[in-house]
Coordinates of C-alpha atoms in Angstrom, one line a residue:
X276 CA -124.1 -59.8 41.9
X277 CA -125.4 -62.1 44.7
X278 CA -124.8 -65.9 44.7
X279 CA -128.5 -66.6 44.0
X280 CA -128.4 -64.2 40.9
X281 CA -125.2 -65.9 39.6
X282 CA -126.8 -69.3 39.9
X283 CA -130.0 -68.1 38.2
X284 CA -127.9 -66.7 35.3
X285 CA -126.1 -70.0 35.0
X286 CA -129.4 -71.9 35.0
X287 CA -130.7 -69.7 32.1
X288 CA -127.6 -70.7 30.1
X289 CA -128.0 -74.3 31.1
X290 CA -131.6 -74.3 29.8
X291 CA -130.4 -72.8 26.5
X292 CA -127.9 -75.6 26.1
X293 CA -130.2 -78.4 27.3
X294 CA -128.1 -79.1 30.4
X295 CA -129.7 -80.8 33.4
X296 CA -126.7 -80.2 35.6
X297 CA -123.4 -78.3 35.6
X298 CA -120.3 -79.3 37.6
X299 CA -117.9 -76.7 38.9
X300 CA -114.7 -78.1 40.5
X301 CA -112.0 -76.2 42.4
X302 CA -109.3 -77.0 39.9
X303 CA -107.6 -75.3 36.9
X304 CA -106.5 -77.0 33.7
X305 CA -103.5 -78.5 35.6
X306 CA -105.3 -79.8 38.7
X307 CA -103.4 -77.3 40.9
X308 CA -104.2 -77.2 44.7
X309 CA -104.2 -73.4 44.6
X310 CA -105.5 -71.7 41.5
X311 CA -105.2 -68.3 39.8
X312 CA -108.2 -66.0 40.3
X313 CA -109.4 -66.7 36.8
X314 CA -110.1 -70.3 37.7
X315 CA -111.8 -69.6 41.1
X316 CA -115.2 -70.5 39.5
X317 CA -116.4 -72.7 42.3
X318 CA -115.9 -69.9 44.8
X319 CA -117.6 -67.5 42.4
X320 CA -120.7 -69.6 41.9
X321 CA -121.2 -71.0 45.4
X322 CA -119.6 -68.4 47.8
X323 CA -117.4 -71.1 49.4
X324 CA -113.8 -70.0 49.4
X325 CA -112.0 -73.1 50.8
X326 CA -109.3 -74.8 48.7
X327 CA -111.2 -78.0 48.1
X328 CA -114.8 -78.6 47.0
X329 CA -117.1 -79.1 44.1
X330 CA -120.3 -77.3 43.2
X331 CA -123.1 -79.0 41.3
X332 CA -125.9 -76.9 39.9
X333 CA -129.1 -78.4 38.5
X334 CA -132.2 -76.5 37.3
X335 CA -133.8 -76.6 40.7
X336 CA -131.0 -77.5 43.2
X337 CA -127.5 -76.4 44.1
X338 CA -125.0 -78.3 46.2
X339 CA -121.5 -78.0 47.5
X340 CA -119.4 -81.0 48.4
X341 CA -116.3 -80.5 50.7
X342 CA -114.4 -82.5 53.3
X343 CA -114.2 -82.3 57.1
X344 CA -111.5 -79.6 57.1
X345 CA -114.0 -77.1 55.8
X346 CA -117.4 -78.1 57.2
X347 CA -117.7 -75.2 59.6
X348 CA -116.3 -72.6 57.1
X349 CA -118.6 -73.9 54.3
X350 CA -121.7 -73.9 56.5
X351 CA -121.0 -70.3 57.4
X352 CA -120.2 -69.1 53.9
X353 CA -123.2 -70.8 52.3
X354 CA -125.7 -69.2 54.5
X355 CA -128.4 -67.4 52.5
X356 CA -127.0 -68.5 49.1
X357 CA -129.4 -71.3 48.4
X358 CA -126.5 -73.7 48.1
X359 CA -126.8 -76.9 50.2
X360 CA -123.7 -78.2 52.0
X361 CA -123.0 -81.9 51.5
X362 CA -120.4 -83.1 54.1
X363 CA -118.2 -85.6 52.2
X364 CA -117.6 -88.9 54.0
X365 CA -120.3 -88.4 56.6
X366 CA -122.8 -91.2 57.1
X367 CA -126.0 -90.8 55.0
X368 CA -124.6 -87.9 52.9
X369 CA -125.0 -88.6 49.2
X370 CA -122.0 -88.4 46.9
X371 CA -122.0 -86.2 43.8
X372 CA -122.9 -89.2 41.6
X373 CA -125.7 -90.2 44.0
X374 CA -127.0 -86.6 43.7
X375 CA -126.9 -86.7 39.9
X376 CA -128.6 -90.1 39.7
X377 CA -131.8 -88.3 40.7
X378 CA -131.8 -86.7 37.3
X379 CA -134.0 -88.2 34.5
X380 CA -132.3 -90.8 32.3
X381 CA -130.4 -89.6 29.3
X382 CA -129.9 -86.1 30.8
X383 CA -127.0 -84.0 29.6
X384 CA -124.4 -82.9 32.1
X385 CA -122.1 -80.1 31.4
X386 CA -118.7 -78.9 32.6
X387 CA -115.6 -77.1 31.4
X388 CA -113.4 -80.0 30.1
X389 CA -110.2 -77.9 30.7
X390 CA -110.7 -78.2 34.5
X391 CA -111.9 -81.8 34.8
X392 CA -109.2 -84.4 35.1
X393 CA -109.5 -87.7 33.1
X394 CA -109.6 -89.8 36.3
X395 CA -112.4 -87.7 37.8
X396 CA -114.5 -87.9 34.6
X397 CA -113.9 -91.7 34.2
X398 CA -114.9 -92.4 37.8
X399 CA -118.0 -90.2 37.5
X400 CA -119.0 -91.7 34.1
X401 CA -118.6 -95.2 35.4
X402 CA -120.8 -94.6 38.5
X403 CA -123.5 -93.0 36.3
X404 CA -123.3 -95.5 33.4
X405 CA -126.7 -97.0 33.9
X406 CA -128.4 -93.6 33.6
X407 CA -127.4 -93.1 29.9
X408 CA -126.2 -89.6 30.6
X409 CA -124.5 -87.6 27.9
X410 CA -121.8 -85.0 28.6
X411 CA -121.1 -81.6 27.2
X412 CA -117.4 -81.3 28.0
X413 CA -116.4 -77.9 26.5
X414 CA -118.9 -75.6 28.1
X415 CA -117.0 -72.9 30.1
X416 CA -120.3 -71.2 31.1
X417 CA -118.5 -69.2 33.8
X418 CA -117.2 -66.9 31.0
X419 CA -120.8 -65.8 30.4
X420 CA -121.9 -65.7 34.0
X421 CA -118.8 -64.0 35.4
X422 CA -118.9 -60.5 34.0
X423 CA -115.6 -59.2 35.5
X424 CA -113.7 -62.5 35.5
X425 CA -110.0 -61.9 36.0
X426 CA -107.7 -62.6 33.1
X427 CA -105.4 -65.6 33.0
X428 CA -102.2 -64.3 34.7
X429 CA -99.1 -63.5 32.6
X430 CA -96.4 -62.9 35.2
X431 CA -92.8 -63.0 34.1
X432 CA -91.0 -66.4 34.3
X433 CA -87.6 -66.5 36.1
X434 CA -84.8 -69.0 36.1
X435 CA -84.2 -71.0 39.3
X436 CA -80.5 -71.1 39.2
X437 CA -78.6 -74.4 39.2
X438 CA -76.6 -73.2 42.2
X439 CA -79.9 -73.9 44.1
X440 CA -81.3 -76.9 42.1
X441 CA -78.1 -78.9 41.9
X442 CA -79.1 -80.2 38.4
X443 CA -79.4 -78.3 35.2
X444 CA -82.6 -78.5 33.1
X445 CA -80.6 -80.4 30.4
X446 CA -79.7 -83.1 33.0
X447 CA -83.3 -83.4 34.2
X448 CA -84.7 -83.6 30.6
X449 CA -82.2 -86.3 29.8
X450 CA -83.1 -88.3 32.8
X451 CA -86.9 -88.1 32.1
X452 CA -86.5 -88.9 28.4
X453 CA -84.5 -91.9 29.3
X454 CA -87.3 -93.3 31.4
X455 CA -89.8 -92.3 28.7
X456 CA -87.9 -94.3 26.1
X457 CA -87.6 -97.3 28.5
X458 CA -91.4 -97.3 28.6
X459 CA -91.5 -97.3 24.8
X460 CA -93.1 -93.9 24.5
X461 CA -92.5 -91.4 21.7
X462 CA -94.1 -88.5 23.6
X463 CA -94.7 -87.4 27.2
X464 CA -97.2 -84.7 28.0
X465 CA -96.9 -83.0 31.4
X466 CA -99.7 -80.9 32.8
X467 CA -98.7 -80.4 36.5
X468 CA -97.3 -76.9 36.9
X469 CA -94.8 -77.8 39.6
X470 CA -93.5 -80.7 37.5
X471 CA -92.9 -78.3 34.6
X472 CA -91.3 -75.8 36.9
X473 CA -89.0 -78.5 38.4
X474 CA -88.1 -80.0 35.0
X475 CA -87.0 -76.7 33.4
X476 CA -85.7 -74.9 36.5
X477 CA -88.2 -72.1 36.0
X478 CA -90.5 -70.3 38.5
X479 CA -93.3 -67.7 38.2
X480 CA -96.0 -65.8 40.1
X481 CA -99.1 -66.9 38.2
X482 CA -100.5 -68.6 41.3
X483 CA -100.3 -67.0 44.8
X484 CA -98.3 -69.1 47.3
X485 CA -96.9 -71.4 44.6
X486 CA -94.0 -70.1 42.5
X487 CA -95.4 -71.4 39.2
X488 CA -96.2 -70.4 35.7
X489 CA -99.2 -71.7 33.7
X490 CA -98.0 -73.9 30.9
X491 CA -98.0 -77.4 29.4
X492 CA -95.0 -79.3 28.1
X493 CA -94.3 -82.2 25.8
X494 CA -91.1 -84.2 25.7
X495 CA -89.9 -86.2 22.7
X496 CA -86.5 -87.9 22.2
X497 CA -85.3 -85.0 20.0
X498 CA -86.6 -81.9 21.7
X499 CA -89.0 -80.5 24.3
X500 CA -92.0 -78.1 23.7
X501 CA -93.1 -75.6 26.3
X502 CA -96.6 -74.4 25.6
X503 CA -96.9 -71.0 27.3
X504 CA -97.8 -67.4 26.8
X505 CA -94.5 -66.2 25.3
X506 CA -95.0 -62.7 26.7
X507 CA -93.9 -64.2 30.0
X508 CA -90.6 -65.3 28.6
X509 CA -87.7 -62.8 28.4
X510 CA -85.3 -62.9 25.4
X511 CA -82.6 -64.0 27.8
X512 CA -84.6 -66.9 29.2
X513 CA -85.9 -67.9 25.7
X514 CA -82.3 -68.2 24.6
X515 CA -81.5 -70.4 27.7
X516 CA -84.4 -72.6 26.9
X517 CA -83.6 -72.9 23.2
X518 CA -80.0 -73.9 24.2
X519 CA -81.6 -76.8 26.1
X520 CA -83.6 -77.7 22.9
X521 CA -86.9 -76.4 24.4
X522 CA -89.1 -74.8 21.8
X523 CA -91.7 -72.2 22.9
X524 CA -95.2 -72.5 21.5
X525 CA -98.5 -70.7 22.3
X526 CA -100.3 -72.1 25.4
X527 CA -103.5 -73.4 23.8
X528 CA -101.8 -74.7 20.7
X529 CA -101.0 -77.9 22.5
X530 CA -104.4 -79.2 21.4
X531 CA -103.5 -78.6 17.7
X532 CA -100.1 -80.2 18.3
X533 CA -101.7 -83.5 19.3
X534 CA -104.5 -83.4 16.8
X535 CA -101.8 -83.5 14.1
X536 CA -100.1 -86.6 15.5
X537 CA -101.2 -89.9 14.0
X538 CA -98.7 -92.3 15.3
X539 CA -96.7 -93.0 18.5
X540 CA -97.3 -93.6 22.2
X541 CA -97.8 -90.7 24.6
X542 CA -97.3 -90.9 28.4
X543 CA -99.8 -88.9 30.5
X544 CA -100.9 -88.7 34.1
X545 CA -104.7 -89.1 34.1
X546 CA -105.0 -87.5 37.5
X547 CA -103.5 -84.2 36.1
X548 CA -104.4 -84.3 32.4
X549 CA -107.7 -82.6 31.6
X550 CA -110.5 -84.0 29.3
X551 CA -110.1 -81.1 26.8
X552 CA -106.5 -82.1 26.1
X553 CA -107.0 -85.8 26.5
X554 CA -109.7 -85.8 23.8
X555 CA -107.3 -84.1 21.4
X556 CA -104.7 -87.0 21.7
X557 CA -105.5 -89.5 19.0
X558 CA -102.4 -91.7 19.3
X559 CA -102.0 -94.5 21.8
X560 CA -101.9 -93.4 25.5
X561 CA -100.0 -94.8 28.4
X562 CA -101.7 -93.5 31.6
X563 CA -99.2 -93.6 34.5
X564 CA -98.2 -91.3 37.4
X565 CA -95.9 -88.6 36.2
X566 CA -92.3 -89.6 36.0
X567 CA -91.3 -86.1 37.1
X568 CA -93.4 -86.3 40.3
X569 CA -91.4 -89.2 41.6
X570 CA -88.0 -87.7 40.6
X571 CA -89.0 -84.3 42.0
X572 CA -90.0 -85.8 45.3
X573 CA -86.4 -87.1 46.0
X574 CA -84.3 -84.1 46.7
X575 CA -80.6 -84.1 45.9
X576 CA -77.8 -83.1 48.4
X577 CA -77.6 -79.6 47.0
X578 CA -81.3 -79.0 47.5
X579 CA -81.2 -80.5 51.0
X580 CA -78.2 -78.3 52.1
X581 CA -80.0 -75.2 50.9
X582 CA -83.1 -76.3 52.8
X583 CA -81.0 -76.5 56.0
X584 CA -79.7 -73.0 55.4
X585 CA -83.2 -71.7 54.6
X586 CA -84.6 -73.2 57.8
X587 CA -82.0 -71.3 59.9
X588 CA -83.3 -68.0 58.5
X589 CA -86.9 -69.0 58.8
X590 CA -86.3 -70.1 62.3
X591 CA -84.8 -66.7 63.2
X592 CA -88.0 -65.1 62.0
X593 CA -90.0 -67.5 64.1
X594 CA -88.0 -66.8 67.2
X595 CA -88.4 -63.0 66.8
X596 CA -92.1 -63.6 66.4
X597 CA -92.4 -65.8 69.5
X598 CA -90.6 -63.2 71.5
X599 CA -92.9 -60.5 70.2
X600 CA -96.0 -62.6 71.1
X601 CA -94.8 -63.5 74.6
X602 CA -93.8 -59.9 75.4
X603 CA -96.7 -58.0 73.8
X604 CA -99.4 -60.1 75.4
X605 CA -98.1 -59.0 78.8
X606 CA -99.0 -55.4 77.8
X607 CA -102.1 -55.7 75.7
X608 CA -104.3 -58.1 73.7
X609 CA -103.6 -59.0 70.1
X610 CA -106.0 -59.6 67.2
X611 CA -105.4 -62.8 65.2
X612 CA -104.8 -60.9 61.9
X613 CA -102.3 -58.5 63.6
X614 CA -100.4 -61.6 64.8
X615 CA -100.4 -63.0 61.3
X616 CA -99.2 -59.8 59.8
X617 CA -96.4 -59.4 62.3
X618 CA -95.0 -62.8 61.4
X619 CA -95.3 -61.9 57.7
X620 CA -93.2 -58.8 58.5
X621 CA -90.4 -60.8 60.2
X622 CA -90.3 -63.4 57.4
X623 CA -90.5 -61.1 54.4
X624 CA -87.3 -59.1 55.3
X625 CA -85.2 -62.1 54.1
X626 CA -83.2 -61.3 50.9
X627 CA -84.1 -64.7 49.4
X628 CA -87.8 -64.4 50.3
X629 CA -90.2 -64.8 47.4
X630 CA -93.7 -65.3 48.8
X631 CA -95.6 -67.1 51.6
X632 CA -96.1 -70.8 50.9
X633 CA -99.8 -70.8 51.9
X634 CA -102.3 -68.5 53.8
X635 CA -101.2 -68.3 57.4
X636 CA -103.5 -70.0 59.9
X637 CA -103.5 -67.6 62.9
X638 CA -106.0 -69.2 65.4
X639 CA -106.6 -68.5 69.1
X640 CA -108.2 -70.9 71.6
X641 CA -111.4 -72.5 70.1
X642 CA -110.6 -71.2 66.6
X643 CA -107.6 -73.5 66.5
X644 CA -109.9 -76.4 66.8
X645 CA -110.7 -75.8 63.1
X646 CA -107.6 -77.3 61.3
X647 CA -108.0 -74.9 58.3
X648 CA -109.3 -71.9 60.1
X649 CA -109.0 -68.5 58.4
X650 CA -109.2 -65.3 60.4
X651 CA -111.0 -62.4 58.7
X652 CA -111.4 -58.7 59.6
X653 CA -115.1 -59.4 60.4
X654 CA -114.5 -62.6 62.3
X655 CA -111.4 -62.9 64.3
X656 CA -110.5 -63.6 67.9
X657 CA -108.7 -61.4 70.3
X658 CA -105.7 -63.1 71.8
X659 CA -105.6 -62.7 75.6
X660 CA -103.0 -63.6 78.2
X661 CA -104.3 -67.1 78.7
X662 CA -104.8 -70.4 76.8
X663 CA -103.2 -71.5 73.5
X664 CA -102.6 -69.8 70.2
X665 CA -101.8 -71.8 67.1
X666 CA -99.9 -70.4 64.1
X667 CA -99.3 -72.5 60.9
X668 CA -97.3 -70.6 58.3
X669 CA -94.5 -70.9 55.8
X670 CA -92.4 -69.1 53.3
X671 CA -91.2 -69.5 49.7
X672 CA -87.5 -68.7 49.4
X673 CA -85.2 -69.1 46.5
X674 CA -83.4 -71.8 48.6
X675 CA -86.4 -73.7 49.9
X676 CA -90.0 -73.9 51.0
X677 CA -90.9 -73.8 54.7
X678 CA -94.0 -75.0 56.6
X679 CA -94.1 -74.8 60.4
X680 CA -96.7 -75.0 63.1
X681 CA -96.2 -73.9 66.7
X682 CA -98.8 -73.8 69.4
X683 CA -97.9 -71.2 72.0
X684 CA -99.0 -70.6 75.6
X685 CA -100.2 -67.0 75.8
X686 CA -100.5 -67.2 79.6
X687 CA -101.6 -69.7 82.3
X688 CA -102.9 -73.1 80.9
X689 CA -105.4 -75.6 82.2
X690 CA -104.2 -79.0 83.1
X691 CA -106.2 -80.3 80.1
X692 CA -104.4 -77.9 77.7
X693 CA -101.0 -78.9 79.0
X694 CA -101.8 -82.6 78.8
X695 CA -103.1 -82.4 75.2
X696 CA -100.1 -80.3 74.1
X697 CA -97.7 -82.8 75.6
X698 CA -99.5 -85.8 74.0
X699 CA -99.2 -84.1 70.6
X700 CA -95.5 -83.4 71.3
X701 CA -94.9 -87.1 72.3
X702 CA -96.4 -88.2 68.9
X703 CA -94.3 -85.8 67.0
X704 CA -91.1 -86.8 68.8
X705 CA -91.9 -90.5 68.6
X706 CA -92.3 -90.4 64.8
X707 CA -89.1 -88.3 64.5
X708 CA -87.2 -91.0 66.5
X709 CA -88.6 -94.0 64.6
X710 CA -86.0 -96.1 62.7
X711 CA -87.7 -98.0 59.8
X712 CA -86.7 -100.5 57.2
X713 CA -86.2 -99.3 53.6
X714 CA -89.3 -100.0 51.6
X715 CA -91.6 -98.7 54.3
X716 CA -94.5 -96.4 53.2
X717 CA -95.8 -93.4 55.0
X718 CA -99.1 -95.2 55.8
X719 CA -97.2 -97.7 57.8
X720 CA -95.5 -95.0 59.9
X721 CA -98.6 -92.9 60.6
X722 CA -99.7 -94.9 63.7
X723 CA -96.4 -94.0 65.5
X724 CA -97.5 -90.4 65.8
X725 CA -101.0 -91.3 67.0
X726 CA -100.2 -93.9 69.7
X727 CA -99.8 -91.4 72.6
X728 CA -103.1 -89.8 71.5
X729 CA -104.9 -93.1 71.0
X730 CA -103.8 -94.3 74.4
X731 CA -105.7 -91.2 75.8
X732 CA -108.7 -91.8 73.6
X733 CA -107.8 -88.9 71.2
X734 CA -107.2 -88.7 67.5
X735 CA -106.9 -86.2 64.6
X736 CA -108.7 -86.4 61.3
X737 CA -105.9 -85.3 58.9
X738 CA -102.7 -86.8 57.7
X739 CA -99.6 -86.8 59.8
X740 CA -97.3 -85.6 57.0
X741 CA -97.2 -84.4 53.4
X742 CA -94.3 -84.0 51.0
X743 CA -92.8 -80.5 50.7
X744 CA -91.4 -79.0 47.5
X745 CA -88.1 -77.2 47.0
X746 CA -89.1 -73.6 46.2
X747 CA -92.3 -75.2 44.9
X748 CA -95.6 -76.4 46.2
X749 CA -95.8 -76.7 50.0
X750 CA -97.9 -79.8 49.5
X751 CA -96.1 -82.2 47.2
X752 CA -96.4 -85.9 46.3
X753 CA -96.0 -88.7 45.7
X754 CA -95.1 -89.5 49.3
X755 CA -97.1 -88.8 52.5
X756 CA -97.6 -90.0 56.0
X757 CA -101.2 -90.8 56.8
X758 CA -103.8 -93.5 57.5
X759 CA -104.9 -93.5 53.8
X760 CA -103.0 -96.4 52.0
X761 CA -100.0 -95.2 50.1
X762 CA -97.8 -97.5 48.1
X763 CA -94.9 -95.0 47.7
X764 CA -91.9 -96.1 49.7
X765 CA -89.9 -93.5 51.6
X766 CA -86.7 -92.7 49.8
X767 CA -83.5 -91.0 51.0
X768 CA -83.9 -87.3 50.3
X769 CA -87.7 -87.1 50.6
X770 CA -88.8 -84.0 52.5
X771 CA -92.1 -84.1 54.4
X772 CA -93.9 -82.7 57.4
X773 CA -94.5 -84.3 60.8
X774 CA -97.6 -82.7 62.3
X775 CA -99.9 -84.5 64.7
X776 CA -102.6 -82.6 66.5
X777 CA -105.6 -82.5 68.8
X778 CA -108.7 -80.5 68.1
X779 CA -111.4 -80.0 70.8
X780 CA -114.4 -78.0 69.6
X781 CA -115.2 -75.0 71.7
X782 CA -111.9 -75.4 73.6
X783 CA -108.6 -75.5 71.8
X784 CA -106.6 -76.8 68.9
X785 CA -103.0 -78.0 69.1
X786 CA -100.6 -78.9 66.3
X787 CA -96.8 -79.1 66.4
X788 CA -95.1 -79.4 63.0
X789 CA -91.5 -79.9 62.0
X790 CA -90.1 -80.6 58.5
X791 CA -88.1 -83.8 58.3
X792 CA -85.9 -85.4 55.7
X793 CA -85.6 -89.2 55.1
X794 CA -82.0 -90.3 55.5
X795 CA -80.2 -93.7 55.5
X796 CA -79.4 -95.2 58.9
X797 CA -77.8 -98.4 59.8
X798 CA -77.5 -101.6 57.7
X799 CA -78.0 -105.0 59.3
X800 CA -78.4 -108.6 58.3
X801 CA -82.1 -108.3 59.3
X802 CA -83.5 -106.7 56.2
X803 CA -80.6 -104.6 55.1
X804 CA -80.9 -100.9 54.9
X805 CA -82.7 -99.0 57.7
X806 CA -83.9 -95.4 57.4
X807 CA -84.2 -92.5 59.8
X808 CA -85.5 -88.9 59.9
X809 CA -83.5 -85.8 60.1
X810 CA -85.3 -82.7 61.5
X811 CA -84.5 -79.6 59.6
X812 CA -87.0 -77.1 61.1
X813 CA -85.3 -74.9 63.8
X814 CA -87.7 -73.3 66.3
X815 CA -88.4 -73.7 70.0
X816 CA -91.3 -75.9 71.1
X817 CA -93.0 -73.9 73.8
X818 CA -91.7 -75.1 77.2
X819 CA -94.5 -73.2 78.9
X820 CA -97.0 -75.6 77.5
X821 CA -95.3 -78.9 78.4
X822 CA -96.1 -81.3 81.2
X823 CA -92.6 -82.8 81.5
X824 CA -93.9 -85.6 83.7
X825 CA -95.7 -87.1 80.7
X826 CA -92.5 -87.3 78.6
X827 CA -90.4 -90.5 78.6
X828 CA -86.6 -90.3 79.2
X829 CA -86.0 -90.8 75.5
X830 CA -88.4 -88.0 74.5
X831 CA -86.8 -85.6 77.0
X832 CA -83.4 -86.4 75.6
X833 CA -84.5 -85.7 72.1
X834 CA -86.2 -82.4 73.1
X835 CA -83.2 -81.2 75.0
X836 CA -80.9 -82.1 72.1
X837 CA -83.2 -80.4 69.6
X838 CA -83.3 -77.2 71.7
X839 CA -79.5 -77.2 72.0
X840 CA -79.3 -77.4 68.2
X841 CA -81.9 -74.6 67.8
X842 CA -79.9 -72.3 70.1
X843 CA -76.5 -73.1 68.5
X844 CA -77.7 -72.5 65.0
X845 CA -80.0 -69.5 65.5
X846 CA -78.4 -67.5 68.2
X847 CA -75.6 -66.1 66.0
X848 CA -78.2 -64.2 64.0
X849 CA -80.1 -62.7 67.0
X850 CA -79.3 -59.6 69.0
X851 CA -78.6 -59.9 72.7
X852 CA -82.2 -59.6 73.9
X853 CA -83.3 -62.2 71.4
X854 CA -80.5 -64.5 72.5
X855 CA -81.6 -64.2 76.1
X856 CA -85.2 -65.1 75.1
X857 CA -84.1 -68.0 73.0
X858 CA -81.8 -69.3 75.8
X859 CA -84.8 -69.4 78.2
X860 CA -87.0 -71.2 75.7
X861 CA -84.4 -73.8 74.8
X862 CA -83.3 -74.7 78.3
X863 CA -83.2 -78.3 79.4
X864 CA -86.1 -80.0 81.1

């Protein structure tokens, strides 16, 4: 069925239900970044397959809102669909609420309340208050439009052993319940799938790239309740969970659970709790950021040590890959997807490998100027022995989550390419080297990575760093490094990325990304505790792309020390030819 036919079928249903508009977000009932195929309704109804965006269908118009990462992709995928692209944040482009304000007063707007977060609905409702709109919040019309809609996945749940996590599920529950009681709450409902996975030391395969299982949980002082399809839970795991006073209940019975409660105070995160569940909670609510999100974001020493070990093995795969690229391009050209598949082969041979942590970005030359480019069989570049190739990839291992970007010289470079590469490298190194006072937030550090680029009149339109999970989501809060204000102070044990870039349309894109861990540094009388970053990613930064004359003495010292560490830690796991290659690409400059 073509997109236009799908939209027309939806409009017929809307007319039957008296709906003037229908909102289709990218999310699932847990506000996940990546979703199971069952919840890919926005892609189904609009044709746009990016990870972020919202479709709004009225009886005579259809629009798709997405951000700057996806403007080019969305414009291409929406051709011929009748869906209009609205570029979020661009001057003169109406917001979703502006678009809906054109509807007649007292119109009825529909959506599936299971996939709309409380915060989103409240914000939309507030901006449209003067229109007197009403809302139909339990209309999952996609079930009637999407004939062959995939089922909600029911992959087996596994235990993430304490040898990796450093804390048992009992210890974590006790810590969270203690904070819950301090806040005077009798119940705490958690919707975020990575929070649930972290809390109970469980993982699954319900969502590609994220080792998660679809579930809700509720904590009380006496026991915990895990609302999940129990077909996913083995007898052995069920016994383990019951030992930790975790009771298994059917997934959708969480609504009935709350409808029966008539007293108490429940904690919930309105950015992750959906309207369907929120409307079932009749007792008093305390809307705050999830306690688990903050605790999860600070990794313990066991987790960090495992991440260090994981990065060695991931780095070995990357070195083998770089060697393959450099040598193969001298003999023949390479397609972007072939390059991506080759890296997948190197990474997936690891005995602790579970999955990839996100779809690999394999982008040559001007394609790399699109920060979230995705090569397809129909549209992919041929890598030639010239210019720059960017690969952004990562793996999910039982002992950690990796995310690394390297931009690689495939042959001779122009002076502009080398200059841009070196400016990005300077920004990455400068942030790595920055000592900062405890209490500093990521938004205050962001400028450090941009200064070399700003001095050259350049910038990039994405954040400098995101939190990284431990065998969990590759994008994890609450901390980040970016220009957007963030009040979360950087704590010891927080893992995040460091990835400045430069993107020149029609020419090239450059990004260099390492994973860093916040650690305590010196203490002084001037403010007390200072912090620093430890780099845990281990992989050469392509010397063929660097203009060493642009690096300061301090930057050269860091780069040489980093490359010595890369060689020392990776070479024992390489054969003789690979060691020779690595020696060449970690030599001093």
